[in-house]
CSV table of C-alpha atoms and ligand atoms in Angstrom, one decimal:
chain,number,residue,atom,x,y,z
A,1,MET,CA,15.9,31.8,-18.8
A,2,ALA,CA,15.1,34.1,-22.4
A,3,GLU,CA,17.1,37.2,-19.6
A,4,PHE,CA,20.2,35.6,-19.6
A,5,HIS,CA,22.8,36.5,-21.7
A,6,SER,CA,26.5,37.3,-22.0
A,7,LYS,CA,25.6,41.2,-20.1
A,8,ILE,CA,25.0,39.1,-16.5
A,9,ARG,CA,26.1,40.0,-13.4
A,10,THR,CA,27.1,37.4,-11.3
A,11,ILE,CA,27.2,39.1,-8.3
A,12,GLN,CA,26.8,42.8,-7.1
A,13,TRP,CA,26.7,44.7,-4.0
A,14,SER,CA,23.1,46.7,-4.0
A,15,ASP,CA,20.8,47.7,-0.6
A,16,ASN,CA,23.3,47.2,1.7
A,17,CYS,CA,23.8,43.2,1.0
A,18,SER,CA,25.4,40.6,-2.1
A,19,LYS,CA,23.2,40.2,-4.5
A,20,MET,CA,24.0,36.4,-6.4
A,21,VAL,CA,23.1,33.8,-9.2
A,22,ASP,CA,22.7,30.7,-7.1
A,23,GLN,CA,24.1,29.3,-9.0
A,24,THR,CA,22.9,25.6,-7.3
A,25,LEU,CA,20.2,25.9,-9.5
A,26,PHE,CA,21.2,25.5,-12.3
A,27,PRO,CA,20.1,24.5,-16.0
A,28,TYR,CA,16.7,24.5,-14.1
A,29,GLU,CA,16.3,28.3,-12.5
A,30,TYR,CA,17.9,31.2,-12.6
A,31,LYS,CA,17.5,32.8,-9.5
A,32,TYR,CA,18.9,35.5,-7.6
A,33,VAL,CA,19.4,35.4,-3.6
A,34,ASP,CA,20.5,39.0,-1.6
A,35,ILE,CA,23.4,37.8,1.3
A,36,LYS,CA,22.7,39.5,4.0
A,37,GLY,CA,25.4,38.0,7.0
A,38,GLY,CA,29.3,36.5,7.0
A,39,GLN,CA,28.5,33.6,8.1
A,40,GLU,CA,25.4,33.4,5.4
A,41,MET,CA,28.7,34.5,2.7
A,42,PHE,CA,31.1,32.5,3.9
A,43,ASP,CA,28.2,29.0,3.2
A,44,ALA,CA,27.4,30.4,0.2
A,45,ILE,CA,31.2,30.1,-1.0
A,46,ARG,CA,31.4,27.0,0.1
A,47,ASN,CA,27.8,25.5,-1.1
A,48,MET,CA,29.1,26.9,-4.2
A,49,ILE,CA,26.1,28.9,-4.2
A,50,VAL,CA,28.6,31.3,-6.1
A,51,ARG,CA,31.4,29.4,-7.8
A,52,GLY,CA,34.7,30.2,-9.9
A,53,ALA,CA,37.5,31.8,-8.8
A,54,PRO,CA,36.8,35.4,-9.2
A,55,ALA,CA,33.3,35.2,-8.1
A,56,ILE,CA,34.5,34.4,-4.9
A,57,GLY,CA,36.8,36.9,-4.7
A,58,ILE,CA,34.4,39.2,-5.0
A,59,ALA,CA,31.6,37.1,-2.6
A,60,GLY,CA,34.3,37.4,-0.2
A,61,ALA,CA,35.7,41.1,0.2
A,62,HIS,CA,31.4,41.7,0.4
A,63,GLY,CA,31.9,39.1,2.5
A,64,ILE,CA,34.1,41.3,5.1
A,65,VAL,CA,32.0,44.2,5.1
A,66,LEU,CA,28.5,42.5,5.9
A,67,TYR,CA,31.1,41.1,8.8
A,68,ALA,CA,31.4,44.9,9.0
A,69,MET,CA,27.4,46.1,9.2
A,70,GLU,CA,27.5,43.1,12.2
A,71,ILE,CA,30.2,43.5,14.5
A,72,ALA,CA,29.2,47.0,14.4
A,73,LYS,CA,26.1,46.7,15.8
A,74,GLU,CA,27.9,45.4,19.1
A,75,THR,CA,30.2,47.0,19.9
A,76,SER,CA,31.5,50.9,19.1
A,77,SER,CA,35.6,50.5,20.2
A,78,ARG,CA,36.9,51.1,17.0
A,79,GLU,CA,39.8,48.9,18.1
A,80,GLU,CA,37.2,46.1,19.2
A,81,PHE,CA,35.9,46.5,16.0
A,82,VAL,CA,39.4,46.2,13.7
A,83,ASN,CA,40.5,43.3,15.4
A,84,LYS,CA,37.3,41.9,15.5
A,85,LEU,CA,37.5,42.2,11.3
A,86,LEU,CA,40.7,41.0,10.9
A,87,GLU,CA,39.7,37.7,12.9
A,88,LYS,CA,36.5,37.4,10.3
A,89,ALA,CA,38.4,38.5,7.8
A,90,ASP,CA,40.8,35.7,8.0
A,91,TYR,CA,38.2,32.9,8.8
A,92,MET,CA,36.6,34.5,5.1
A,93,LYS,CA,39.6,33.5,3.5
A,94,THR,CA,39.0,28.9,5.0
A,95,SER,CA,35.3,28.9,3.1
A,96,ARG,CA,37.4,27.4,-0.1
A,97,PRO,CA,41.3,26.6,0.0
A,98,THR,CA,42.2,26.6,-3.8
A,99,ALA,CA,41.1,30.0,-5.5
A,100,VAL,CA,43.0,32.2,-4.1
A,101,ASN,CA,40.7,35.1,-5.8
A,102,LEU,CA,39.4,35.1,-2.1
A,103,MET,CA,42.4,35.6,-0.2
A,104,TRP,CA,44.0,38.1,-2.7
A,105,ALA,CA,40.4,40.5,-2.3
A,106,VAL,CA,40.4,40.0,1.7
A,107,GLU,CA,43.9,40.7,1.7
A,108,LYS,CA,42.3,44.1,0.0
A,109,GLN,CA,40.0,44.6,2.6
A,110,LYS,CA,42.2,43.9,5.0
A,111,GLU,CA,44.6,46.8,4.2
A,112,ILE,CA,41.4,48.6,4.4
A,113,ILE,CA,40.7,47.5,8.3
A,114,LYS,CA,44.5,48.2,8.9
A,115,ASN,CA,45.5,51.3,7.1
A,116,SER,CA,42.1,53.4,6.9
A,117,LYS,CA,41.8,56.1,9.0
A,118,ALA,CA,38.0,57.7,9.4
A,119,ASP,CA,35.9,55.8,12.3
A,120,ILE,CA,33.6,52.6,12.4
A,121,ASN,CA,31.1,53.6,9.7
A,122,GLY,CA,33.7,55.1,7.7
A,123,ILE,CA,35.7,51.8,7.3
A,124,ILE,CA,32.3,50.5,6.5
A,125,GLU,CA,32.0,52.6,3.4
A,126,GLU,CA,35.3,52.5,2.1
A,127,LEU,CA,35.2,48.6,2.6
A,128,LYS,CA,32.0,48.6,0.7
A,129,GLN,CA,33.6,51.3,-2.2
A,130,ASN,CA,36.9,48.9,-2.6
A,131,GLY,CA,33.8,46.2,-2.9
A,132,ILE,CA,32.6,47.6,-6.1
A,133,LYS,CA,35.7,48.9,-7.3
A,134,LEU,CA,36.5,44.9,-7.4
A,135,GLU,CA,34.3,44.3,-9.0
A,136,ASN,CA,34.4,47.0,-12.1
A,137,GLU,CA,37.2,46.3,-12.2
A,138,ASP,CA,36.6,42.4,-12.6
A,139,ILE,CA,34.5,43.2,-15.7
A,140,GLU,CA,36.7,45.1,-17.5
A,141,ILE,CA,40.0,43.1,-16.7
A,142,ASN,CA,37.9,40.1,-18.3
A,143,LYS,CA,37.3,42.1,-22.0
A,144,LYS,CA,41.0,41.9,-21.7
A,145,ILE,CA,41.5,39.1,-21.4
A,146,GLY,CA,39.2,38.3,-24.5
A,147,ASP,CA,40.2,40.3,-26.5
A,148,TYR,CA,43.9,39.3,-26.0
A,149,GLY,CA,43.4,35.4,-26.0
A,150,ALA,CA,40.7,36.0,-29.4
A,151,GLU,CA,44.2,37.3,-31.0
A,152,VAL,CA,45.3,32.7,-30.5
A,153,VAL,CA,42.0,31.4,-31.8
A,154,PRO,CA,42.8,30.2,-35.5
A,155,LYS,CA,39.6,31.3,-37.6
A,156,GLY,CA,36.7,28.8,-38.0
A,157,ALA,CA,38.6,27.1,-35.1
A,158,THR,CA,36.5,24.6,-32.2
A,159,ILE,CA,37.6,25.7,-28.1
A,160,LEU,CA,37.6,22.9,-26.0
A,161,THR,CA,37.1,24.1,-22.5
A,162,HIS,CA,37.0,22.5,-18.9
A,163,CYS,CA,34.6,23.2,-16.5
A,164,ASN,CA,32.7,26.9,-16.4
A,165,ALA,CA,35.7,30.0,-17.0
A,166,GLY,CA,33.2,32.0,-17.9
A,167,ALA,CA,30.4,35.6,-16.5
A,168,LEU,CA,29.0,33.0,-14.2
A,169,ALA,CA,32.5,32.3,-12.7
A,170,THR,CA,33.5,35.7,-12.5
A,171,VAL,CA,31.1,38.9,-12.3
A,172,GLY,CA,30.4,39.1,-16.1
A,173,TYR,CA,32.4,38.3,-19.3
A,174,GLY,CA,34.2,34.8,-18.0
A,175,THR,CA,38.2,34.4,-18.7
A,176,ALA,CA,38.3,31.1,-21.1
A,177,LEU,CA,34.7,32.5,-21.8
A,178,GLY,CA,35.8,35.4,-22.3
A,179,VAL,CA,38.5,35.0,-24.7
A,180,VAL,CA,35.8,32.6,-26.5
A,181,ARG,CA,33.1,35.4,-26.7
A,182,SER,CA,35.5,38.4,-28.2
A,183,ALA,CA,36.9,35.5,-31.0
A,184,TYR,CA,33.3,34.0,-31.8
A,185,ALA,CA,32.2,38.6,-32.1
A,186,ASN,CA,35.7,38.8,-34.4
A,187,ASP,CA,34.6,35.2,-35.9
A,188,ASN,CA,30.5,33.6,-35.8
A,189,THR,CA,32.9,30.7,-37.3
A,190,ILE,CA,33.6,29.3,-34.6
A,191,GLN,CA,32.8,26.7,-31.8
A,192,VAL,CA,33.4,25.2,-28.4
A,193,PHE,CA,33.8,21.6,-26.9
A,194,ALA,CA,32.2,22.5,-23.4
A,195,ASP,CA,33.5,19.4,-20.8
A,196,GLU,CA,30.8,17.8,-18.5
A,197,THR,CA,33.2,18.3,-16.0
A,198,ARG,CA,32.3,15.7,-13.3
A,199,PRO,CA,32.0,15.8,-10.5
A,200,ARG,CA,29.8,18.7,-10.2
A,201,GLN,CA,29.2,19.1,-14.3
A,202,GLN,CA,29.5,23.2,-14.3
A,203,GLY,CA,30.5,22.4,-18.5
A,204,ALA,CA,27.1,20.4,-18.4
A,205,ARG,CA,25.0,23.1,-16.2
A,206,ILE,CA,27.1,26.9,-16.8
A,207,THR,CA,29.2,26.7,-19.6
A,208,THR,CA,26.9,25.2,-22.4
A,209,LEU,CA,24.0,27.6,-20.4
A,210,GLU,CA,26.3,30.3,-21.1
A,211,LEU,CA,27.0,29.7,-24.7
A,212,THR,CA,23.6,28.8,-26.2
A,213,MET,CA,22.0,31.4,-24.2
A,214,ASP,CA,24.6,34.0,-26.1
A,215,GLY,CA,23.9,31.6,-29.6
A,216,ILE,CA,27.9,30.2,-29.5
A,217,PRO,CA,27.6,27.2,-31.2
A,218,THR,CA,28.1,24.3,-28.3
A,219,THR,CA,28.7,20.8,-27.9
A,220,LEU,CA,28.4,18.9,-24.6
A,221,ILE,CA,31.2,16.2,-24.7
A,222,THR,CA,31.5,13.8,-21.8
A,223,ASP,CA,35.0,14.5,-19.9
A,224,GLY,CA,36.8,11.0,-20.8
A,225,MET,CA,35.5,12.6,-24.8
A,226,CYS,CA,38.3,14.8,-25.1
A,227,SER,CA,41.5,12.4,-26.8
A,228,TYR,CA,38.8,10.7,-29.4
A,229,PHE,CA,38.2,13.6,-30.8
A,230,MET,CA,42.3,15.3,-30.8
A,231,LYS,CA,43.1,12.3,-32.6
A,232,LYS,CA,40.2,12.9,-35.1
A,233,GLY,CA,41.4,16.9,-35.4
A,234,MET,CA,38.4,17.8,-33.8
A,235,ILE,CA,40.1,19.9,-31.8
A,236,ASP,CA,41.9,22.7,-32.5
A,237,ILE,CA,42.7,24.8,-29.0
A,238,VAL,CA,42.4,23.6,-25.5
A,239,VAL,CA,41.3,27.2,-23.4
A,240,VAL,CA,40.5,27.3,-19.5
A,241,GLY,CA,40.6,29.4,-16.2
A,242,ALA,CA,42.5,28.8,-13.7
A,243,ASP,CA,42.2,28.7,-9.8
A,244,ARG,CA,45.4,29.8,-8.6
A,245,ILE,CA,48.9,29.2,-10.9
A,246,ALA,CA,52.2,29.0,-9.4
A,247,ALA,CA,55.4,31.6,-9.5
A,248,ASN,CA,56.0,29.2,-12.1
A,249,GLY,CA,53.0,29.1,-14.5
A,250,ASP,CA,51.9,25.7,-12.5
A,251,THR,CA,48.3,25.8,-12.7
A,252,ALA,CA,45.5,24.3,-10.7
A,253,ASN,CA,42.1,24.1,-12.1
A,254,LYS,CA,39.4,22.2,-11.7
A,255,ILE,CA,39.6,18.4,-11.8
A,256,GLY,CA,40.2,16.9,-14.9
A,257,THR,CA,42.2,19.7,-16.3
A,258,TYR,CA,45.0,18.1,-15.9
A,259,THR,CA,43.9,15.3,-17.9
A,260,VAL,CA,43.4,17.5,-21.0
A,261,ALA,CA,45.9,18.5,-20.9
A,262,ILE,CA,48.7,16.1,-21.2
A,263,ALA,CA,45.7,14.8,-23.9
A,264,ALA,CA,46.2,18.2,-25.6
A,265,LYS,CA,50.5,17.6,-25.4
A,266,TYR,CA,50.3,14.4,-26.5
A,267,HIS,CA,48.1,15.8,-30.1
A,268,ASN,CA,49.8,19.5,-30.1
A,269,VAL,CA,46.6,21.7,-29.8
A,270,PRO,CA,47.3,23.9,-27.3
A,271,PHE,CA,46.8,24.6,-24.3
A,272,TYR,CA,46.0,27.4,-22.7
A,273,ILE,CA,45.2,29.5,-19.6
A,274,ALA,CA,43.6,32.4,-18.4
A,275,ALA,CA,43.1,34.0,-16.0
A,276,PRO,CA,43.7,37.6,-14.0
A,277,LEU,CA,46.5,38.6,-12.8
A,278,SER,CA,45.0,37.7,-9.0
A,279,THR,CA,45.2,34.3,-9.7
A,280,ILE,CA,48.2,34.3,-9.8
A,281,ASP,CA,50.1,33.4,-6.5
A,282,THR,CA,53.8,34.6,-6.4
A,283,SER,CA,54.3,33.8,-2.4
A,284,ILE,CA,53.7,30.2,-4.4
A,285,LYS,CA,57.7,28.8,-6.6
A,286,THR,CA,55.0,25.6,-7.7
A,287,GLY,CA,52.2,24.2,-7.7
A,288,ASP,CA,53.0,21.4,-5.1
A,289,GLU,CA,52.4,23.9,-2.4
A,290,ILE,CA,48.6,24.7,-3.9
A,291,ILE,CA,45.8,23.2,-1.5
A,292,ILE,CA,43.7,21.0,-3.1
A,293,GLU,CA,40.5,21.2,-1.6
A,294,GLU,CA,38.5,18.1,-0.9
A,295,ARG,CA,34.8,17.7,-1.0
A,296,SER,CA,31.7,15.5,-1.1
A,297,ARG,CA,31.7,11.6,-0.5
A,298,GLU,CA,28.0,12.3,-1.7
A,299,GLU,CA,29.4,15.0,-4.8
A,300,VAL,CA,30.8,11.6,-6.6
A,301,THR,CA,28.6,8.9,-5.0
A,302,HIS,CA,24.9,11.1,-6.7
A,303,ILE,CA,23.5,12.7,-9.5
A,304,ASN,CA,20.4,14.8,-9.0
A,305,GLY,CA,19.7,13.9,-5.6
A,306,LYS,CA,19.6,9.8,-7.0
A,307,THR,CA,23.1,7.5,-6.3
A,308,ILE,CA,24.6,6.0,-9.0
A,309,CYS,CA,27.4,3.7,-7.2
A,310,ALA,CA,27.4,0.6,-4.3
A,311,ASP,CA,26.1,1.4,-1.1
A,312,GLY,CA,30.0,1.9,1.0
A,313,VAL,CA,32.2,2.0,-1.8
A,314,ASN,CA,35.7,4.5,-1.4
A,315,ILE,CA,35.3,8.1,-2.7
A,316,ILE,CA,38.1,10.2,-3.2
A,317,ASN,CA,37.0,13.6,-3.9
A,318,PRO,CA,40.0,16.4,-5.2
A,319,GLY,CA,38.3,19.3,-6.5
A,320,PHE,CA,41.0,20.4,-8.7
A,321,ASP,CA,44.1,19.1,-10.2
A,322,VAL,CA,47.8,21.6,-10.6
A,323,THR,CA,48.4,21.4,-14.6
A,324,PRO,CA,52.6,21.4,-15.1
A,325,HIS,CA,53.7,24.6,-16.7
A,326,GLU,CA,55.3,22.3,-19.3
A,327,LEU,CA,52.3,21.7,-21.5
A,328,ILE,CA,50.7,25.5,-20.6
A,329,ALA,CA,50.9,27.3,-24.3
A,330,GLY,CA,50.4,30.2,-22.9
A,331,ILE,CA,48.9,32.3,-20.1
A,332,ILE,CA,46.3,35.1,-21.2
A,333,THR,CA,46.2,37.5,-19.0
A,334,GLU,CA,44.6,41.6,-18.6
A,335,VAL,CA,47.9,42.5,-19.4
A,336,GLY,CA,49.1,40.5,-22.2
A,337,ILE,CA,49.3,36.8,-23.6
A,338,LEU,CA,52.2,34.9,-21.1
A,339,ARG,CA,54.2,32.8,-22.2
A,340,PRO,CA,57.3,30.0,-20.9
A,341,ASN,CA,60.1,30.8,-19.2
A,342,TYR,CA,56.9,32.0,-17.2
A,343,ASN,CA,58.8,32.5,-14.0
A,344,GLU,CA,60.2,35.2,-15.9
A,345,SER,CA,57.0,36.4,-17.8
A,346,ILE,CA,55.3,36.2,-14.5
A,347,LYS,CA,57.6,38.7,-12.9
A,348,LYS,CA,57.2,40.9,-15.6
A,349,ALA,CA,53.7,41.1,-16.0
A,350,PHE,CA,53.7,42.3,-11.7
A,351,GLU,CA,55.8,45.3,-13.2
A,352,LYS,CA,54.0,46.5,-15.2
B,1,MRU,O1,34.0,24.5,-8.3
B,1,MRU,P1,34.5,25.6,-8.9
B,1,MRU,O2,33.3,25.7,-9.6
B,1,MRU,O3,34.3,26.8,-8.0
B,1,MRU,O4,35.7,25.4,-10.2
B,1,MRU,C1,35.8,26.4,-11.5
B,1,MRU,C2,36.9,26.2,-11.6
B,1,MRU,O5,37.8,25.4,-11.7
B,1,MRU,C3,37.1,27.3,-13.0
B,1,MRU,O6,38.0,26.8,-14.1
B,1,MRU,C4,38.1,28.2,-12.4
B,1,MRU,O7,37.8,28.8,-10.8
B,1,MRU,C5,37.9,29.3,-13.1
B,1,MRU,S1,36.8,30.8,-13.2
B,1,MRU,C6,37.3,31.5,-14.1
């Protein structure tokens, strides 16, 4: 997998389809798949071939183009085309419920569908161009997040991260791992501790791969170990991504993040979120309003196809948890680091 590095493009519109890295195959294989249909994209998002909030958003935007191309083959009536496409856009939003970047990107496409004056082919072209624009902007935004975030990483720091908020969770560069990359570019004595991130092991399977391919010193730990290392003074800062941030700063991220944040508070380790403004959902006041995705029992009962528990045991598998804003030292965005009071700083960030 020598070709894997931080310049990876996780998802790209090309040759009238969406090309994406199949993330279910890591760390064994590095393979691109072509997603050619709307339902195929819905399934790719739901089955986590593409994952990570910003990457899911771009996938959703591409999915609308794919649906548009399909509907255009079924009807020549512009009105019918628009109505059917708007219905499919709302359906696409249900593929995964927590990452708000999906709703954000699909809404951007819906604005085009509703406001365009073009004919059917013209609308399809506008949707394609918008998808490509969102892709390119994502990388630029992540680099800005990385550069702002690098300012709060102490010299020689050990950074703890949870899940994968890297190049592979975005179009490229990453949010939390964008901060790591920018910090490492300034100071090659920093290192990373990566939580394994059960049940799907994005930390072990994806974060360690990204970082070691970039030559950034990385230590893999299991999820329960973080407070042990914090107590020993071995963690200087926590930086994680986000799937949805409420207007008051409460933040949904991969299950287990909340535990890390509590441990960080207890041990006086600053806990940061790194996320684009598109992850902030100002329509909800607090994290209590965030819908938490429930995933399959097999994700918990099995590892690599083999059962790890008694047959028939009860399983609950929430994909995300919500870290209360009181535990968050700052939210690193493309317009700067937002600090408490988040109701105010978030409001100001959207005015910039
Ligand atoms: O279930 P996943 O793998 O899509 O969850 C990903 C995370 O929770 C990430 O930390 C989050 O999306 C931030 S990605 C930049």
